[in-house]
Amino acid sequence: GPKHHADEEEDLIPALYESVAGSDALCLKGMADALHGQHESLNQQWLAMRVVLKQIAENKCTELDEVAVNSFVEGYRAHIHFEETEIYPMAERLLTEDAIAKMGFSMRLRRNL
């Protein structure tokens, strides 16, 4: 998740801001704020679950909180739906091939590819 979140916040959203005008800019601001909020929430949920998962990996007697796991899964499902129905269609409509290539290069660097 963290690299994917960085892809969006460091590459995709700034590229979209460079390409928008008029009402798209206001729409993008709301979408970017929502995306950032989702990333923050998912990261906090992951950090809490990671502690328990590490204990399980160390054979300590512990269980995952079913409510926490379900909340995390549903949060990611909602996040993916938001990306696929709002963010990515806007990117397909507004970004040039050059902008997409530049983002791809940055994303590969982030993953040491």
Short mmCIF file of N, CA, C and O in Angstrom, two decimals:
data_model
loop_
_atom_site.label_atom_id
_atom_site.label_comp_id
_atom_site.label_asym_id
_atom_site.label_seq_id
_atom_site.Cartn_x
_atom_site.Cartn_y
_atom_site.Cartn_z
N GLY A 1 0.76 -1.20 0.00
CA GLY A 1 0.00 0.00 0.00
C GLY A 1 0.81 1.28 0.00
O GLY A 1 0.48 2.20 -0.73
N PRO A 2 1.86 1.40 0.81
CA PRO A 2 2.55 2.69 0.88
C PRO A 2 3.12 3.18 -0.46
O PRO A 2 3.04 4.36 -0.76
N LYS A 3 3.67 2.28 -1.24
CA LYS A 3 4.21 2.71 -2.54
C LYS A 3 3.10 3.11 -3.50
O LYS A 3 3.22 4.08 -4.25
N HIS A 4 2.01 2.37 -3.45
CA HIS A 4 0.85 2.71 -4.27
C HIS A 4 0.29 4.08 -3.85
O HIS A 4 -0.03 4.91 -4.69
N HIS A 5 0.20 4.31 -2.55
CA HIS A 5 -0.28 5.60 -2.07
C HIS A 5 0.66 6.72 -2.51
O HIS A 5 0.20 7.79 -2.93
N ALA A 6 1.96 6.47 -2.45
CA ALA A 6 2.93 7.48 -2.90
C ALA A 6 2.78 7.71 -4.40
O ALA A 6 2.90 8.85 -4.87
N ASP A 7 2.53 6.65 -5.16
CA ASP A 7 2.31 6.80 -6.61
C ASP A 7 1.22 7.83 -6.86
O ASP A 7 1.34 8.70 -7.72
N GLU A 8 0.15 7.71 -6.11
CA GLU A 8 -0.99 8.60 -6.32
C GLU A 8 -0.71 10.01 -5.80
O GLU A 8 -0.96 10.99 -6.49
N GLU A 9 -0.17 10.10 -4.59
CA GLU A 9 0.00 11.40 -3.97
C GLU A 9 1.20 12.18 -4.51
O GLU A 9 1.17 13.41 -4.54
N GLU A 10 2.25 11.48 -4.93
CA GLU A 10 3.45 12.16 -5.40
C GLU A 10 3.51 12.29 -6.92
O GLU A 10 4.24 13.14 -7.43
N ASP A 11 2.78 11.45 -7.63
CA ASP A 11 2.85 11.47 -9.09
C ASP A 11 1.51 11.76 -9.76
O ASP A 11 1.39 12.72 -10.52
N LEU A 12 0.52 10.94 -9.48
CA LEU A 12 -0.75 11.06 -10.19
C LEU A 12 -1.48 12.37 -9.90
O LEU A 12 -1.84 13.10 -10.83
N ILE A 13 -1.68 12.68 -8.64
CA ILE A 13 -2.43 13.90 -8.29
C ILE A 13 -1.69 15.15 -8.78
O ILE A 13 -2.31 16.02 -9.40
N PRO A 14 -0.38 15.28 -8.55
CA PRO A 14 0.31 16.46 -9.09
C PRO A 14 0.21 16.55 -10.62
O PRO A 14 0.05 17.65 -11.17
N ALA A 15 0.30 15.41 -11.31
CA ALA A 15 0.17 15.43 -12.78
C ALA A 15 -1.23 15.89 -13.18
O ALA A 15 -1.39 16.65 -14.15
N LEU A 16 -2.23 15.45 -12.44
CA LEU A 16 -3.59 15.90 -12.73
C LEU A 16 -3.73 17.40 -12.48
O LEU A 16 -4.35 18.10 -13.29
N TYR A 17 -3.16 17.90 -11.40
CA TYR A 17 -3.24 19.34 -11.12
C TYR A 17 -2.61 20.15 -12.26
O TYR A 17 -3.10 21.23 -12.59
N GLU A 18 -1.54 19.64 -12.83
CA GLU A 18 -0.89 20.34 -13.93
C GLU A 18 -1.76 20.39 -15.19
O GLU A 18 -1.59 21.26 -16.03
N SER A 19 -2.69 19.48 -15.30
CA SER A 19 -3.46 19.36 -16.53
C SER A 19 -4.89 19.90 -16.43
O SER A 19 -5.58 19.96 -17.43
N VAL A 20 -5.33 20.30 -15.24
CA VAL A 20 -6.73 20.71 -15.08
C VAL A 20 -6.92 22.21 -15.24
O VAL A 20 -6.00 23.00 -15.09
N ALA A 21 -8.14 22.56 -15.54
CA ALA A 21 -8.54 23.96 -15.62
C ALA A 21 -10.01 24.06 -15.24
O ALA A 21 -10.75 23.07 -15.27
N GLY A 22 -10.44 25.23 -14.88
CA GLY A 22 -11.85 25.48 -14.61
C GLY A 22 -12.40 24.62 -13.50
O GLY A 22 -11.79 24.43 -12.46
N SER A 23 -13.58 24.08 -13.72
CA SER A 23 -14.27 23.32 -12.68
C SER A 23 -13.56 22.01 -12.35
O SER A 23 -13.75 21.47 -11.25
N ASP A 24 -12.75 21.49 -13.27
CA ASP A 24 -11.99 20.27 -12.97
C ASP A 24 -11.06 20.49 -11.78
O ASP A 24 -10.84 19.58 -10.99
N ALA A 25 -10.50 21.69 -11.65
CA ALA A 25 -9.57 21.97 -10.55
C ALA A 25 -10.27 21.85 -9.20
O ALA A 25 -9.74 21.26 -8.26
N LEU A 26 -11.46 22.39 -9.08
CA LEU A 26 -12.21 22.31 -7.84
C LEU A 26 -12.61 20.85 -7.55
O LEU A 26 -12.48 20.39 -6.42
N CYS A 27 -13.03 20.16 -8.55
CA CYS A 27 -13.39 18.74 -8.42
C CYS A 27 -12.18 17.93 -7.98
O CYS A 27 -12.27 17.10 -7.08
N LEU A 28 -11.04 18.18 -8.59
CA LEU A 28 -9.82 17.45 -8.26
C LEU A 28 -9.39 17.72 -6.82
O LEU A 28 -8.94 16.80 -6.13
N LYS A 29 -9.53 18.94 -6.35
CA LYS A 29 -9.16 19.27 -4.97
C LYS A 29 -9.94 18.39 -3.99
O LYS A 29 -9.38 17.81 -3.07
N GLY A 30 -11.23 18.27 -4.21
CA GLY A 30 -12.05 17.42 -3.34
C GLY A 30 -11.65 15.96 -3.43
O GLY A 30 -11.58 15.26 -2.42
N MET A 31 -11.37 15.50 -4.64
CA MET A 31 -10.97 14.11 -4.83
C MET A 31 -9.60 13.85 -4.19
O MET A 31 -9.39 12.80 -3.57
N ALA A 32 -8.68 14.79 -4.34
CA ALA A 32 -7.34 14.62 -3.76
C ALA A 32 -7.41 14.59 -2.24
O ALA A 32 -6.73 13.78 -1.59
N ASP A 33 -8.23 15.46 -1.66
CA ASP A 33 -8.40 15.46 -0.20
C ASP A 33 -9.00 14.14 0.27
O ASP A 33 -8.57 13.58 1.29
N ALA A 34 -10.00 13.63 -0.44
CA ALA A 34 -10.62 12.36 -0.08
C ALA A 34 -9.61 11.22 -0.19
O ALA A 34 -9.53 10.35 0.70
N LEU A 35 -8.83 11.21 -1.25
CA LEU A 35 -7.82 10.17 -1.46
C LEU A 35 -6.80 10.19 -0.34
O LEU A 35 -6.46 9.14 0.24
N HIS A 36 -6.32 11.37 0.01
CA HIS A 36 -5.33 11.50 1.08
C HIS A 36 -5.93 11.01 2.41
O HIS A 36 -5.26 10.30 3.17
N GLY A 37 -7.18 11.36 2.68
CA GLY A 37 -7.83 10.90 3.90
C GLY A 37 -7.96 9.39 3.95
O GLY A 37 -7.75 8.77 5.01
N GLN A 38 -8.28 8.79 2.82
CA GLN A 38 -8.36 7.33 2.77
C GLN A 38 -6.99 6.72 3.03
O GLN A 38 -6.87 5.74 3.78
N HIS A 39 -5.95 7.28 2.42
CA HIS A 39 -4.60 6.75 2.63
C HIS A 39 -4.22 6.83 4.11
O HIS A 39 -3.65 5.87 4.66
N GLU A 40 -4.50 7.95 4.74
CA GLU A 40 -4.17 8.10 6.16
C GLU A 40 -4.91 7.07 7.01
O GLU A 40 -4.32 6.44 7.89
N SER A 41 -6.20 6.92 6.77
CA SER A 41 -7.00 5.97 7.54
C SER A 41 -6.52 4.54 7.34
O SER A 41 -6.35 3.79 8.32
N LEU A 42 -6.27 4.16 6.10
CA LEU A 42 -5.81 2.81 5.81
C LEU A 42 -4.44 2.56 6.43
O LEU A 42 -4.18 1.47 6.97
N ASN A 43 -3.57 3.54 6.40
CA ASN A 43 -2.24 3.39 7.00
C ASN A 43 -2.35 3.19 8.51
O ASN A 43 -1.67 2.32 9.07
N GLN A 44 -3.18 3.97 9.17
CA GLN A 44 -3.35 3.81 10.63
C GLN A 44 -3.93 2.44 10.97
O GLN A 44 -3.49 1.80 11.93
N GLN A 45 -4.90 1.99 10.19
CA GLN A 45 -5.47 0.67 10.43
C GLN A 45 -4.41 -0.42 10.23
O GLN A 45 -4.33 -1.37 11.01
N TRP A 46 -3.61 -0.28 9.18
CA TRP A 46 -2.56 -1.26 8.91
C TRP A 46 -1.54 -1.31 10.04
O TRP A 46 -1.14 -2.38 10.48
N LEU A 47 -1.11 -0.14 10.52
CA LEU A 47 -0.10 -0.11 11.58
C LEU A 47 -0.61 -0.84 12.82
O LEU A 47 0.15 -1.56 13.48
N ALA A 48 -1.88 -0.66 13.16
CA ALA A 48 -2.45 -1.34 14.32
C ALA A 48 -2.50 -2.86 14.09
O ALA A 48 -2.15 -3.64 14.99
N MET A 49 -2.91 -3.28 12.91
CA MET A 49 -2.98 -4.72 12.62
C MET A 49 -1.59 -5.33 12.52
O MET A 49 -1.39 -6.49 12.88
N ARG A 50 -0.63 -4.56 12.03
CA ARG A 50 0.73 -5.07 11.86
C ARG A 50 1.33 -5.53 13.19
O ARG A 50 2.03 -6.54 13.25
N VAL A 51 1.04 -4.81 14.25
CA VAL A 51 1.53 -5.19 15.58
C VAL A 51 1.03 -6.58 15.94
O VAL A 51 1.80 -7.44 16.38
N VAL A 52 -0.25 -6.82 15.73
CA VAL A 52 -0.84 -8.12 16.05
C VAL A 52 -0.31 -9.20 15.12
O VAL A 52 0.01 -10.31 15.55
N LEU A 53 -0.19 -8.88 13.83
CA LEU A 53 0.34 -9.86 12.88
C LEU A 53 1.77 -10.26 13.23
O LEU A 53 2.15 -11.43 13.10
N LYS A 54 2.55 -9.31 13.69
CA LYS A 54 3.93 -9.61 14.10
C LYS A 54 3.93 -10.55 15.30
O LYS A 54 4.73 -11.49 15.37
N GLN A 55 3.01 -10.33 16.24
CA GLN A 55 2.90 -11.22 17.40
C GLN A 55 2.50 -12.63 16.97
O GLN A 55 3.02 -13.61 17.49
N ILE A 56 1.59 -12.72 16.02
CA ILE A 56 1.18 -14.03 15.50
C ILE A 56 2.37 -14.71 14.84
O ILE A 56 2.61 -15.90 15.04
N ALA A 57 3.16 -13.98 14.05
CA ALA A 57 4.33 -14.54 13.39
C ALA A 57 5.37 -15.03 14.39
O ALA A 57 6.13 -15.96 14.10
N GLU A 58 5.38 -14.44 15.56
CA GLU A 58 6.32 -14.85 16.61
C GLU A 58 5.74 -15.93 17.52
O GLU A 58 6.28 -16.22 18.58
N ASN A 59 4.62 -16.53 17.08
CA ASN A 59 3.95 -17.61 17.82
C ASN A 59 3.48 -17.19 19.20
O ASN A 59 3.42 -18.02 20.11
N LYS A 60 3.16 -15.94 19.37
CA LYS A 60 2.58 -15.49 20.62
C LYS A 60 1.08 -15.75 20.54
O LYS A 60 0.49 -15.74 19.47
N CYS A 61 0.48 -16.00 21.65
CA CYS A 61 -0.94 -16.35 21.68
C CYS A 61 -1.78 -15.09 21.53
O CYS A 61 -2.05 -14.39 22.50
N THR A 62 -2.15 -14.79 20.29
CA THR A 62 -2.96 -13.60 20.03
C THR A 62 -3.84 -13.85 18.81
O THR A 62 -3.60 -14.75 18.02
N GLU A 63 -4.88 -13.07 18.68
CA GLU A 63 -5.79 -13.20 17.55
C GLU A 63 -6.02 -11.83 16.93
O GLU A 63 -5.98 -10.82 17.61
N LEU A 64 -6.29 -11.85 15.64
CA LEU A 64 -6.67 -10.62 14.96
C LEU A 64 -8.10 -10.24 15.34
O LEU A 64 -8.95 -11.11 15.48
N ASP A 65 -8.34 -8.96 15.47
CA ASP A 65 -9.67 -8.46 15.75
C ASP A 65 -10.46 -8.50 14.45
O ASP A 65 -10.14 -7.81 13.48
N GLU A 66 -11.51 -9.32 14.42
CA GLU A 66 -12.30 -9.50 13.20
C GLU A 66 -12.90 -8.18 12.72
O GLU A 66 -12.93 -7.91 11.52
N VAL A 67 -13.35 -7.36 13.62
CA VAL A 67 -13.94 -6.07 13.24
C VAL A 67 -12.87 -5.18 12.59
O VAL A 67 -13.13 -4.53 11.57
N ALA A 68 -11.67 -5.17 13.15
CA ALA A 68 -10.59 -4.36 12.59
C ALA A 68 -10.20 -4.85 11.19
O ALA A 68 -9.99 -4.05 10.28
N VAL A 69 -10.12 -6.17 11.02
CA VAL A 69 -9.77 -6.73 9.72
C VAL A 69 -10.85 -6.39 8.69
O VAL A 69 -10.54 -5.94 7.58
N ASN A 70 -12.10 -6.58 9.07
CA ASN A 70 -13.19 -6.27 8.14
C ASN A 70 -13.24 -4.79 7.79
O ASN A 70 -13.50 -4.43 6.63
N SER A 71 -12.96 -3.94 8.75
CA SER A 71 -12.93 -2.50 8.49
C SER A 71 -11.82 -2.15 7.51
O SER A 71 -12.00 -1.34 6.59
N PHE A 72 -10.66 -2.76 7.68
CA PHE A 72 -9.52 -2.53 6.78
C PHE A 72 -9.85 -3.00 5.37
O PHE A 72 -9.63 -2.27 4.40
N VAL A 73 -10.41 -4.20 5.26
CA VAL A 73 -10.77 -4.76 3.95
C VAL A 73 -11.81 -3.88 3.27
O VAL A 73 -11.68 -3.53 2.08
N GLU A 74 -12.84 -3.50 4.00
CA GLU A 74 -13.88 -2.64 3.41
C GLU A 74 -13.33 -1.27 3.05
O GLU A 74 -13.73 -0.69 2.04
N GLY A 75 -12.42 -0.76 3.86
CA GLY A 75 -11.78 0.52 3.54
C GLY A 75 -11.02 0.46 2.23
O GLY A 75 -11.09 1.38 1.41
N TYR A 76 -10.28 -0.63 2.02
CA TYR A 76 -9.54 -0.78 0.76
C TYR A 76 -10.49 -1.00 -0.41
O TYR A 76 -10.25 -0.49 -1.51
N ARG A 77 -11.57 -1.74 -0.19
CA ARG A 77 -12.55 -1.92 -1.28
C ARG A 77 -13.13 -0.57 -1.70
O ARG A 77 -13.26 -0.28 -2.90
N ALA A 78 -13.48 0.25 -0.73
CA ALA A 78 -14.04 1.57 -1.03
C ALA A 78 -12.99 2.44 -1.72
O ALA A 78 -13.30 3.18 -2.66
N HIS A 79 -11.75 2.33 -1.27
CA HIS A 79 -10.65 3.10 -1.87
C HIS A 79 -10.45 2.70 -3.34
O HIS A 79 -10.34 3.56 -4.21
N ILE A 80 -10.42 1.42 -3.60
CA ILE A 80 -10.24 0.93 -4.97
C ILE A 80 -11.40 1.38 -5.85
O ILE A 80 -11.20 1.82 -6.99
N HIS A 81 -12.61 1.29 -5.32
CA HIS A 81 -13.78 1.73 -6.08
C HIS A 81 -13.66 3.23 -6.42
O HIS A 81 -13.94 3.64 -7.55
N PHE A 82 -13.25 4.03 -5.46
CA PHE A 82 -13.08 5.47 -5.68
C PHE A 82 -12.03 5.73 -6.76
O PHE A 82 -12.24 6.55 -7.66
N GLU A 83 -10.92 5.03 -6.69
CA GLU A 83 -9.87 5.19 -7.71
C GLU A 83 -10.41 4.83 -9.09
O GLU A 83 -10.20 5.58 -10.05
N GLU A 84 -11.05 3.68 -9.18
CA GLU A 84 -11.47 3.17 -10.48
C GLU A 84 -12.63 3.94 -11.09
O GLU A 84 -12.78 3.96 -12.31
N THR A 85 -13.46 4.55 -10.26
CA THR A 85 -14.63 5.26 -10.82
C THR A 85 -14.43 6.77 -10.89
O THR A 85 -15.16 7.42 -11.64
N GLU A 86 -13.49 7.33 -10.13
CA GLU A 86 -13.32 8.78 -10.10
C GLU A 86 -11.93 9.23 -10.57
O GLU A 86 -11.81 10.02 -11.50
N ILE A 87 -10.91 8.74 -9.90
CA ILE A 87 -9.54 9.23 -10.14
C ILE A 87 -9.02 8.77 -11.50
O ILE A 87 -8.56 9.58 -12.31
N TYR A 88 -9.05 7.47 -11.76
CA TYR A 88 -8.46 6.96 -12.99
C TYR A 88 -9.19 7.43 -14.25
O TYR A 88 -8.53 7.76 -15.24
N PRO A 89 -10.52 7.51 -14.25
CA PRO A 89 -11.16 8.07 -15.44
C PRO A 89 -10.75 9.52 -15.71
O PRO A 89 -10.57 9.91 -16.88
N MET A 90 -10.58 10.31 -14.65
CA MET A 90 -10.12 11.68 -14.84
C MET A 90 -8.71 11.68 -15.43
O MET A 90 -8.40 12.44 -16.34
N ALA A 91 -7.85 10.80 -14.92
CA ALA A 91 -6.48 10.71 -15.43
C ALA A 91 -6.48 10.30 -16.90
O ALA A 91 -5.73 10.89 -17.70
N GLU A 92 -7.30 9.34 -17.27
CA GLU A 92 -7.37 8.91 -18.66
C GLU A 92 -7.83 10.04 -19.58
O GLU A 92 -7.36 10.16 -20.71
N ARG A 93 -8.70 10.87 -19.06
CA ARG A 93 -9.25 11.97 -19.85
C ARG A 93 -8.26 13.13 -19.99
O ARG A 93 -8.18 13.77 -21.03
N LEU A 94 -7.46 13.38 -18.95
CA LEU A 94 -6.67 14.61 -18.91
C LEU A 94 -5.18 14.45 -19.18
O LEU A 94 -4.54 15.38 -19.65
N LEU A 95 -4.61 13.30 -18.86
CA LEU A 95 -3.15 13.18 -18.93
C LEU A 95 -2.67 12.82 -20.32
O LEU A 95 -3.25 11.98 -21.00
N THR A 96 -1.56 13.43 -20.69
CA THR A 96 -0.93 13.14 -21.98
C THR A 96 -0.08 11.87 -21.84
O THR A 96 0.24 11.43 -20.73
N GLU A 97 0.30 11.33 -22.98
CA GLU A 97 1.19 10.16 -22.97
C GLU A 97 2.51 10.50 -22.28
O GLU A 97 3.08 9.66 -21.58
N ASP A 98 3.01 11.72 -22.49
CA ASP A 98 4.27 12.13 -21.84
C ASP A 98 4.12 12.16 -20.32
O ASP A 98 5.02 11.71 -19.60
N ALA A 99 3.01 12.68 -19.83
CA ALA A 99 2.78 12.73 -18.39
C ALA A 99 2.67 11.33 -17.81
O ALA A 99 3.22 11.05 -16.74
N ILE A 100 2.02 10.44 -18.51
CA ILE A 100 1.89 9.05 -18.06
C ILE A 100 3.25 8.36 -18.05
O ILE A 100 3.58 7.64 -17.10
N ALA A 101 4.05 8.60 -19.07
CA ALA A 101 5.39 8.01 -19.12
C ALA A 101 6.26 8.52 -17.97
O ALA A 101 6.99 7.74 -17.35
N LYS A 102 6.15 9.80 -17.67
CA LYS A 102 6.92 10.39 -16.57
C LYS A 102 6.50 9.76 -15.24
O LYS A 102 7.35 9.43 -14.41
N MET A 103 5.21 9.56 -15.04
CA MET A 103 4.73 8.91 -13.82
C MET A 103 5.22 7.48 -13.74
O MET A 103 5.65 7.02 -12.68
N GLY A 104 5.17 6.77 -14.85
CA GLY A 104 5.63 5.39 -14.87
C GLY A 104 7.09 5.27 -14.48
O GLY A 104 7.48 4.38 -13.73
N PHE A 105 7.91 6.20 -14.98
CA PHE A 105 9.33 6.21 -14.64
C PHE A 105 9.52 6.42 -13.13
O PHE A 105 10.27 5.71 -12.48
N SER A 106 8.79 7.38 -12.58
CA SER A 106 8.88 7.67 -11.15
C SER A 106 8.43 6.47 -10.32
O SER A 106 9.04 6.14 -9.31
N MET A 107 7.37 5.81 -10.76
CA MET A 107 6.87 4.64 -10.04
C MET A 107 7.87 3.49 -10.09
O MET A 107 8.05 2.76 -9.09
N ARG A 108 8.52 3.30 -11.22
CA ARG A 108 9.55 2.26 -11.32
C ARG A 108 10.71 2.56 -10.39
O ARG A 108 11.23 1.66 -9.73
N LEU A 109 11.13 3.82 -10.32
CA LEU A 109 12.21 4.20 -9.41
C LEU A 109 11.83 3.91 -7.96
O LEU A 109 12.66 3.43 -7.18
N ARG A 110 10.59 4.20 -7.61
CA ARG A 110 10.10 3.98 -6.25
C ARG A 110 10.20 2.50 -5.89
O ARG A 110 10.38 2.14 -4.73
N ARG A 111 10.12 1.63 -6.87
CA ARG A 111 10.17 0.19 -6.63
C ARG A 111 11.52 -0.41 -7.01
O ARG A 111 11.68 -1.62 -7.07
N ASN A 112 12.50 0.43 -7.28
CA ASN A 112 13.84 -0.01 -7.67
C ASN A 112 13.84 -0.94 -8.87
O ASN A 112 14.58 -1.91 -8.92
N LEU A 113 12.98 -0.64 -9.85
CA LEU A 113 12.91 -1.46 -11.06
C LEU A 113 13.73 -0.83 -12.17
O LEU A 113 13.77 0.33 -12.37
#
